[in-house]
Structures are given as C-alpha cells and as structure tokens.
PDB file of C-alpha atoms in Angstrom:
ATOM      1  CA  GLU N  13      21.796  39.661 240.909  1.00 69.00           C
ATOM      2  CA  ALA N  14      20.066  36.283 241.874  1.00 83.00           C
ATOM      3  CA  GLY N  15      16.958  36.776 244.107  1.00 95.00           C
ATOM      4  CA  VAL N  16      16.015  35.040 247.239  1.00 98.00           C
ATOM      5  CA  VAL N  17      15.618  31.424 246.757  1.00 98.00           C
ATOM      6  CA  GLN N  18      13.312  29.295 248.802  1.00 98.00           C
ATOM      7  CA  SER N  19      12.655  25.576 248.737  1.00 98.00           C
ATOM      8  CA  PRO N  20      10.378  23.673 248.428  1.00 98.00           C
ATOM      9  CA  ARG N  21       7.696  25.653 246.762  1.00 98.00           C
ATOM     10  CA  TYR N  22       5.012  23.526 247.991  1.00 98.00           C
ATOM     11  CA  LYS N  23       4.710  20.998 250.955  1.00 98.00           C
ATOM     12  CA  ILE N  24       1.744  18.863 251.977  1.00 98.00           C
ATOM     13  CA  ILE N  25       1.975  16.960 255.314  1.00 98.00           C
ATOM     14  CA  GLU N  26      -0.173  15.441 257.797  1.00 98.00           C
ATOM     15  CA  LYS N  27      -0.704  17.127 261.166  1.00 97.00           C
ATOM     16  CA  LYS N  28       1.836  16.157 263.902  1.00 97.00           C
ATOM     17  CA  GLN N  29       4.553  15.664 261.210  1.00 98.00           C
ATOM     18  CA  PRO N  30       7.709  17.766 261.082  1.00 98.00           C
ATOM     19  CA  VAL N  31       8.537  20.094 258.204  1.00 98.00           C
ATOM     20  CA  ALA N  32      11.422  22.203 257.258  1.00 98.00           C
ATOM     21  CA  PHE N  33      11.707  25.186 254.792  1.00 98.00           C
ATOM     22  CA  TRP N  34      15.037  26.627 253.531  1.00 98.00           C
ATOM     23  CA  CYS N  35      16.056  29.900 252.373  1.00 98.00           C
ATOM     24  CA  ASN N  36      19.102  31.304 250.562  1.00 97.00           C
ATOM     25  CA  PRO N  37      19.315  35.170 250.628  1.00 97.00           C
ATOM     26  CA  ILE N  38      20.728  37.600 248.259  1.00 96.00           C
ATOM     27  CA  SER N  39      24.601  37.447 248.422  1.00 93.00           C
ATOM     28  CA  GLY N  40      25.849  40.037 250.863  1.00 91.00           C
ATOM     29  CA  HIS N  41      22.509  40.615 252.700  1.00 93.00           C
ATOM     30  CA  ASN N  42      23.202  40.392 256.443  1.00 92.00           C
ATOM     31  CA  THR N  43      19.561  40.755 257.623  1.00 93.00           C
ATOM     32  CA  LEU N  44      17.068  37.803 256.926  1.00 95.00           C
ATOM     33  CA  TYR N  45      13.436  37.676 257.927  1.00 96.00           C
ATOM     34  CA  TRP N  46      10.922  34.893 258.009  1.00 97.00           C
ATOM     35  CA  TYR N  47       7.352  35.998 257.526  1.00 97.00           C
ATOM     36  CA  ARG N  48       4.060  33.891 257.480  1.00 98.00           C
ATOM     37  CA  GLN N  49       1.308  34.911 255.200  1.00 98.00           C
ATOM     38  CA  ASN N  50      -2.206  33.507 255.651  1.00 97.00           C
ATOM     39  CA  LEU N  51      -4.739  33.667 252.913  1.00 95.00           C
ATOM     40  CA  GLY N  52      -6.087  37.145 252.352  1.00 93.00           C
ATOM     41  CA  GLN N  53      -3.660  38.730 254.855  1.00 96.00           C
ATOM     42  CA  GLY N  54      -0.456  40.515 254.890  1.00 97.00           C
ATOM     43  CA  PRO N  55       2.897  38.881 255.814  1.00 97.00           C
ATOM     44  CA  GLU N  56       3.486  38.631 259.557  1.00 96.00           C
ATOM     45  CA  LEU N  57       6.921  38.536 260.968  1.00 95.00           C
ATOM     46  CA  LEU N  58       8.272  35.388 262.622  1.00 96.00           C
ATOM     47  CA  ILE N  59      11.918  36.094 263.030  1.00 96.00           C
ATOM     48  CA  ARG N  60      14.580  38.462 261.937  1.00 94.00           C
ATOM     49  CA  TYR N  61      18.273  37.630 261.832  1.00 94.00           C
ATOM     50  CA  GLU N  62      21.353  40.110 261.796  1.00 91.00           C
ATOM     51  CA  ASN N  63      23.998  37.727 260.361  1.00 91.00           C
ATOM     52  CA  GLU N  64      23.694  34.539 262.501  1.00 92.00           C
ATOM     53  CA  GLU N  65      21.994  36.205 265.462  1.00 92.00           C
ATOM     54  CA  ALA N  66      18.324  36.141 265.938  1.00 93.00           C
ATOM     55  CA  VAL N  67      17.506  39.677 267.088  1.00 88.00           C
ATOM     56  CA  ASP N  68      13.682  39.669 267.136  1.00 88.00           C
ATOM     57  CA  ASP N  69      11.974  36.234 267.491  1.00 90.00           C
ATOM     58  CA  SER N  70       9.118  37.560 269.836  1.00 88.00           C
ATOM     59  CA  GLN N  71       6.432  36.377 267.379  1.00 90.00           C
ATOM     60  CA  LEU N  72       7.875  32.858 266.746  1.00 94.00           C
ATOM     61  CA  PRO N  73       5.783  30.192 268.657  1.00 92.00           C
ATOM     62  CA  LYS N  74       8.813  28.548 270.209  1.00 91.00           C
ATOM     63  CA  ASP N  75       7.055  25.384 271.417  1.00 95.00           C
ATOM     64  CA  ARG N  76       6.864  24.157 267.865  1.00 97.00           C
ATOM     65  CA  PHE N  77       8.995  26.468 265.640  1.00 97.00           C
ATOM     66  CA  SER N  78      12.607  26.680 265.355  1.00 97.00           C
ATOM     67  CA  ALA N  79      15.001  28.563 263.049  1.00 97.00           C
ATOM     68  CA  GLU N  80      18.676  28.777 262.458  1.00 96.00           C
ATOM     69  CA  ARG N  81      20.836  30.775 260.275  1.00 96.00           C
ATOM     70  CA  LEU N  82      24.455  29.072 260.413  1.00 84.00           C
ATOM     71  CA  LYS N  83      27.401  31.006 259.242  1.00 85.00           C
ATOM     72  CA  GLY N  84      25.044  34.028 258.544  1.00 84.00           C
ATOM     73  CA  VAL N  85      24.069  32.810 255.083  1.00 92.00           C
ATOM     74  CA  ASP N  86      21.311  30.289 254.473  1.00 96.00           C
ATOM     75  CA  SER N  87      18.473  29.742 257.007  1.00 97.00           C
ATOM     76  CA  THR N  88      16.150  27.017 257.849  1.00 98.00           C
ATOM     77  CA  LEU N  89      12.781  27.281 259.556  1.00 98.00           C
ATOM     78  CA  LYS N  90      11.228  24.108 261.157  1.00 98.00           C
ATOM     79  CA  ILE N  91       7.889  23.175 262.617  1.00 98.00           C
ATOM     80  CA  GLN N  92       7.736  20.259 264.830  1.00 97.00           C
ATOM     81  CA  PRO N  93       4.853  18.929 265.173  1.00 97.00           C
ATOM     82  CA  ALA N  94       2.827  20.706 262.605  1.00 97.00           C
ATOM     83  CA  GLU N  95      -0.840  21.689 263.438  1.00 97.00           C
ATOM     84  CA  LEU N  96      -3.665  22.462 261.019  1.00 97.00           C
ATOM     85  CA  GLY N  97      -3.482  26.143 261.675  1.00 96.00           C
ATOM     86  CA  ASP N  98       0.068  26.169 260.364  1.00 97.00           C
ATOM     87  CA  SER N  99      -1.094  26.086 256.824  1.00 98.00           C
ATOM     88  CA  ALA N 100       0.158  29.263 255.153  1.00 98.00           C
ATOM     89  CA  VAL N 101       2.833  30.521 252.996  1.00 98.00           C
ATOM     90  CA  TYR N 102       6.096  30.928 254.513  1.00 98.00           C
ATOM     91  CA  LEU N 103       8.077  33.767 253.076  1.00 98.00           C
ATOM     92  CA  CYS N 104      11.757  34.469 253.386  1.00 98.00           C
ATOM     93  CA  ALA N 105      13.144  37.874 252.788  1.00 97.00           C
ATOM     94  CA  SER N 106      16.539  39.738 252.888  1.00 95.00           C
ATOM     95  CA  SER N 107      17.866  43.092 253.011  1.00 93.00           C
ATOM     96  CA  GLY N 108      21.201  44.730 252.950  1.00 87.00           C
ATOM     97  CA  GLY N 109      20.693  46.519 256.318  1.00 75.00           C
ATOM     98  CA  THR N 110      17.828  47.902 258.233  1.00 72.00           C
ATOM     99  CA  GLY N 111      16.101  51.103 257.875  1.00 71.00           C
ATOM    100  CA  ASP N 112      14.776  53.313 255.232  1.00 69.00           C
ATOM    101  CA  ASN N 113      17.591  52.480 252.887  1.00 74.00           C
ATOM    102  CA  SER N 114      17.012  48.812 252.794  1.00 85.00           C
ATOM    103  CA  PRO N 115      13.809  47.481 251.520  1.00 91.00           C
ATOM    104  CA  LEU N 116      13.068  43.781 251.671  1.00 94.00           C
ATOM    105  CA  HIS N 117      13.656  41.434 248.903  1.00 96.00           C
ATOM    106  CA  PHE N 118      11.343  38.374 249.112  1.00 98.00           C
ATOM    107  CA  GLY N 119      11.433  34.799 247.839  1.00 98.00           C
ATOM    108  CA  ASN N 120       8.426  33.215 246.327  1.00 98.00           C
ATOM    109  CA  GLY N 121       7.545  31.422 249.503  1.00 98.00           C
ATOM    110  CA  THR N 122       6.762  27.850 250.575  1.00 98.00           C
ATOM    111  CA  ARG N 123       3.020  27.124 250.600  1.00 98.00           C
ATOM    112  CA  LEU N 124       2.527  24.584 253.377  1.00 98.00           C
ATOM    113  CA  THR N 125      -0.708  22.631 253.629  1.00 98.00           C
ATOM    114  CA  VAL N 126      -1.278  20.577 256.786  1.00 98.00           C
ATOM    115  CA  THR N 127      -3.994  17.884 256.538  1.00 97.00           C
TER     116      THR N 127
ATOM    117  CA  SER P  15      -3.896  48.697 269.687  1.00 80.00           C
ATOM    118  CA  GLN P  16      -1.759  49.080 266.441  1.00 83.00           C
ATOM    119  CA  LYS P  17      -3.583  48.764 263.244  1.00 90.00           C
ATOM    120  CA  ILE P  18      -2.736  48.964 259.485  1.00 94.00           C
ATOM    121  CA  GLU P  19      -5.875  49.219 257.404  1.00 96.00           C
ATOM    122  CA  GLN P  20      -6.195  48.566 253.639  1.00 96.00           C
ATOM    123  CA  ASN P  21      -9.435  48.155 251.805  1.00 90.00           C
ATOM    124  CA  SER P  22     -10.171  44.481 251.843  1.00 85.00           C
ATOM    125  CA  GLU P  23     -12.592  44.892 248.795  1.00 92.00           C
ATOM    126  CA  ALA P  24     -11.051  44.691 245.342  1.00 95.00           C
ATOM    127  CA  LEU P  25     -10.734  47.900 243.332  1.00 97.00           C
ATOM    128  CA  ASN P  26     -11.976  47.413 239.963  1.00 97.00           C
ATOM    129  CA  ILE P  27     -10.908  50.199 237.367  1.00 97.00           C
ATOM    130  CA  GLN P  28     -10.917  50.704 233.553  1.00 98.00           C
ATOM    131  CA  GLU P  29      -7.647  50.744 231.709  1.00 98.00           C
ATOM    132  CA  GLY P  30      -6.104  54.191 231.289  1.00 98.00           C
ATOM    133  CA  LYS P  31      -7.690  55.525 234.630  1.00 98.00           C
ATOM    134  CA  THR P  32      -5.857  56.419 237.767  1.00 98.00           C
ATOM    135  CA  ALA P  33      -6.093  53.813 240.647  1.00 97.00           C
ATOM    136  CA  THR P  34      -5.834  55.137 244.114  1.00 97.00           C
ATOM    137  CA  LEU P  35      -5.418  52.765 246.953  1.00 98.00           C
ATOM    138  CA  THR P  36      -5.428  53.789 250.641  1.00 97.00           C
ATOM    139  CA  CYS P  37      -3.261  52.875 253.777  1.00 97.00           C
ATOM    140  CA  ASN P  38      -4.578  54.156 257.249  1.00 97.00           C
ATOM    141  CA  TYR P  39      -2.742  53.320 260.467  1.00 95.00           C
ATOM    142  CA  THR P  40      -3.505  53.951 264.229  1.00 92.00           C
ATOM    143  CA  ASN P  41      -1.035  53.983 267.130  1.00 88.00           C
ATOM    144  CA  TYR P  42       2.103  53.987 265.008  1.00 86.00           C
ATOM    145  CA  SER P  43       4.628  56.573 264.602  1.00 85.00           C
ATOM    146  CA  PRO P  44       6.387  55.327 261.432  1.00 86.00           C
ATOM    147  CA  ALA P  45       9.734  56.867 260.331  1.00 84.00           C
ATOM    148  CA  TYR P  46       8.860  55.709 256.821  1.00 88.00           C
ATOM    149  CA  LEU P  47       6.248  53.810 254.925  1.00 91.00           C
ATOM    150  CA  GLN P  48       6.690  51.255 251.977  1.00 94.00           C
ATOM    151  CA  TRP P  49       4.532  49.993 249.191  1.00 97.00           C
ATOM    152  CA  TYR P  50       4.925  46.423 247.809  1.00 98.00           C
ATOM    153  CA  ARG P  51       3.222  44.740 244.844  1.00 98.00           C
ATOM    154  CA  GLN P  52       2.242  41.112 245.278  1.00 98.00           C
ATOM    155  CA  ASP P  53       1.333  38.785 242.313  1.00 98.00           C
ATOM    156  CA  PRO P  54      -0.377  35.459 243.000  1.00 97.00           C
ATOM    157  CA  GLY P  55       1.998  32.778 243.975  1.00 96.00           C
ATOM    158  CA  ARG P  56       4.776  35.199 244.278  1.00 97.00           C
ATOM    159  CA  GLY P  57       6.515  37.102 247.193  1.00 98.00           C
ATOM    160  CA  PRO P  58       6.005  40.826 247.502  1.00 98.00           C
ATOM    161  CA  VAL P  59       8.161  43.200 245.474  1.00 98.00           C
ATOM    162  CA  PHE P  60       9.240  46.543 246.768  1.00 96.00           C
ATOM    163  CA  LEU P  61       7.882  49.573 244.781  1.00 97.00           C
ATOM    164  CA  LEU P  62       8.382  52.802 246.705  1.00 95.00           C
ATOM    165  CA  LEU P  63       9.403  54.168 250.141  1.00 93.00           C
ATOM    166  CA  ILE P  64       8.352  57.595 251.628  1.00 93.00           C
ATOM    167  CA  ARG P  65       9.740  59.053 254.789  1.00 90.00           C
ATOM    168  CA  GLU P  66       7.782  60.797 257.318  1.00 88.00           C
ATOM    169  CA  ASN P  67       9.157  64.302 256.461  1.00 90.00           C
ATOM    170  CA  GLU P  68       8.146  63.687 252.670  1.00 93.00           C
ATOM    171  CA  LYS P  69       4.798  64.670 251.472  1.00 90.00           C
ATOM    172  CA  GLU P  70       4.845  62.880 248.013  1.00 96.00           C
ATOM    173  CA  LYS P  71       7.292  60.578 246.157  1.00 96.00           C
ATOM    174  CA  ARG P  72       6.979  59.631 242.523  1.00 97.00           C
ATOM    175  CA  LYS P  73       8.400  56.843 240.293  1.00 95.00           C
ATOM    176  CA  GLU P  74       7.250  56.665 236.585  1.00 96.00           C
ATOM    177  CA  ARG P  75       3.537  56.186 236.757  1.00 98.00           C
ATOM    178  CA  LEU P  76       3.449  55.642 240.606  1.00 98.00           C
ATOM    179  CA  LYS P  77       2.919  58.432 243.182  1.00 98.00           C
ATOM    180  CA  VAL P  78       2.795  58.016 246.882  1.00 98.00           C
ATOM    181  CA  THR P  79       1.635  60.514 249.501  1.00 97.00           C
ATOM    182  CA  PHE P  80       2.111  60.456 253.212  1.00 95.00           C
ATOM    183  CA  ASP P  81       0.084  62.477 255.763  1.00 93.00           C
ATOM    184  CA  THR P  82       1.302  61.999 259.233  1.00 90.00           C
ATOM    185  CA  THR P  83      -1.508  64.110 260.596  1.00 93.00           C
ATOM    186  CA  LEU P  84      -4.257  62.011 258.830  1.00 94.00           C
ATOM    187  CA  LYS P  85      -2.159  58.837 259.503  1.00 94.00           C
ATOM    188  CA  GLN P  86      -2.640  57.866 255.950  1.00 96.00           C
ATOM    189  CA  SER P  87      -0.713  57.089 252.638  1.00 96.00           C
ATOM    190  CA  LEU P  88      -2.236  57.135 249.240  1.00 97.00           C
ATOM    191  CA  PHE P  89      -0.866  55.034 246.343  1.00 98.00           C
ATOM    192  CA  HIS P  90      -1.739  56.124 242.960  1.00 98.00           C
ATOM    193  CA  ILE P  91      -1.142  54.288 239.442  1.00 98.00           C
ATOM    194  CA  THR P  92      -1.812  56.620 236.648  1.00 98.00           C
ATOM    195  CA  ALA P  93      -2.782  55.422 233.161  1.00 98.00           C
ATOM    196  CA  SER P  94      -3.306  52.044 234.642  1.00 98.00           C
ATOM    197  CA  GLN P  95      -2.859  48.925 232.515  1.00 98.00           C
ATOM    198  CA  PRO P  96      -4.079  45.371 232.930  1.00 98.00           C
ATOM    199  CA  ALA P  97      -0.580  44.257 233.817  1.00 98.00           C
ATOM    200  CA  ASP P  98      -0.958  46.470 236.935  1.00 98.00           C
ATOM    201  CA  SER P  99      -3.401  43.989 238.326  1.00 98.00           C
ATOM    202  CA  ALA P 100      -2.011  42.684 241.559  1.00 98.00           C
ATOM    203  CA  THR P 101      -2.382  42.946 245.315  1.00 98.00           C
ATOM    204  CA  TYR P 102      -0.602  46.199 246.878  1.00 98.00           C
ATOM    205  CA  LEU P 103       0.615  46.109 250.303  1.00 98.00           C
ATOM    206  CA  CYS P 104       1.623  48.899 252.559  1.00 97.00           C
ATOM    207  CA  ALA P 105       4.151  48.397 255.240  1.00 95.00           C
ATOM    208  CA  LEU P 106       5.516  50.719 257.968  1.00 91.00           C
ATOM    209  CA  ASP P 107       8.064  50.388 260.564  1.00 83.00           C
ATOM    210  CA  SER P 108       7.218  50.574 264.256  1.00 70.00           C
ATOM    211  CA  GLY P 109       8.973  53.712 265.044  1.00 63.00           C
ATOM    212  CA  GLY P 110      12.516  52.685 264.843  1.00 64.00           C
ATOM    213  CA  SER P 111      12.203  48.904 264.970  1.00 68.00           C
ATOM    214  CA  TYR P 112      13.375  48.631 261.350  1.00 73.00           C
ATOM    215  CA  ILE P 113      10.883  45.741 260.993  1.00 83.00           C
ATOM    216  CA  PRO P 114       8.249  46.372 258.308  1.00 88.00           C
ATOM    217  CA  THR P 115       4.782  45.499 259.413  1.00 92.00           C
ATOM    218  CA  PHE P 116       2.497  44.796 256.630  1.00 96.00           C
ATOM    219  CA  GLY P 117      -1.181  45.699 256.059  1.00 96.00           C
ATOM    220  CA  ARG P 118      -3.380  42.885 254.472  1.00 97.00           C
ATOM    221  CA  GLY P 119      -3.127  44.497 250.901  1.00 97.00           C
ATOM    222  CA  THR P 120      -5.895  45.654 248.414  1.00 97.00           C
ATOM    223  CA  SER P 121      -6.311  43.852 245.268  1.00 97.00           C
ATOM    224  CA  LEU P 122      -6.481  45.910 242.058  1.00 98.00           C
ATOM    225  CA  ILE P 123      -8.115  44.747 238.902  1.00 98.00           C
ATOM    226  CA  VAL P 124      -7.642  46.740 235.755  1.00 98.00           C
ATOM    227  CA  HIS P 125     -10.069  45.858 232.952  1.00 97.00           C
ATOM    228  CA  PRO P 126      -9.115  46.287 229.389  1.00 95.00           C
TER     229      PRO P 126
END
C-alpha cells in the first residue's frame, strides 16, 4: 500500500509570511493526525481528525494555525503569520481507527524553517 | 504533571550485543505502550505495541517489557546490527484518549 504522502518536504519562509502543508493519508484511514516535532524532541500532537471532523485540537495554536480535512481524505495545515518559533518538522500520520489495534503510519514530514 | 522520560544521551554499543532502551512515565495510566523507530529525515515507523496486561512482547530480534508498577517499559534489540542505528521513541495513550503521546526518543548507535 502507498504510505502517507506529505508535501512539500522542505519550506523556507520569512517570518510573518503564510505557509501551508499538505497530507494525503493511507487510503481507507479515517483518522488523521498532525504532529509537530522540534529538534531532539518527540512529536507533539497539534490536531486529530476522525473523517472530516476535528475531534481533538486543544494543542493547536488557533490564533495562527488552522487545519482542514475536506471530504475526510486529504488535509492541509496552515500557519499565518509564521513566527521564528514555528521552525520544526510537521508530521502527518494516519491510522485505520483508534486504540491499540491502530498504530500510526507517519509521512516523512515537512521541515519548516522560518527566518 | 505528566512525563514520559527517555534517556537523552545516545546509547553506543558494539555490533552483536543487546541494546536496551528505557521508557519511564509518571502520572499516566496507559492502556498500552508503543515503540517506534525514526531515521534522520524520516517519519517514525511503528515497531511494537504492548498492552497493560502483557508483561512481554517479542518480534524477531525485538523484545518489549511493560511494568505498570514501576511505570517503565524496556525495549531490547538482540544481536544488534549497524542498520539498527536510529532513534527509538516510546509512545503511550493517556488512558483511553487513543492519542499517542511521545517521549523524546533515545538515539542508538551500533558500531561495527
């Protein structure tokens, strides 16, 4: 099966500019996650979707971050405006459900550098 | 506060030896714990899951133990190889949240 696809792989922008990341999950996976990973740290959850519904977005900085998952398949994560502290790797993951029978499948991430 | 602790120092071992990585947690009551492998520039890859009522789980050269009294999981790689060099992340759910929370990972370096 094809894995989780993310684009772009790298993005360099100046602070205050907008940026968007795209994720295509594994076909048939209803649950989609966006994580942020800082250097030397583990991934931290930003938002989780069940189909097209955001069911956990408590960690998403809503003043500048937004996400959508139209039709319950692809997802986009946006930052506007970006700040220096947003530099990180943004990881998308999907799973066939939730719980112990549904491990996460990650994409290779988008590395964002804000200058 | 809730914490997941993995050794931040890299583990260096010789090829053929057994690597043992530790994951400790506080203020969690996880129903299960997962281990992932992450290579540089790549996303984490799922390796093993162990449930709270399981003491040990094995898969090929990998073994995971889970001690809910000590609040600790140990991850073992036997007969380690240079190709096993990577960062290993533990992740646990927050007691029914179904959302894996990750530790910072431990880097393993296997020397030929």
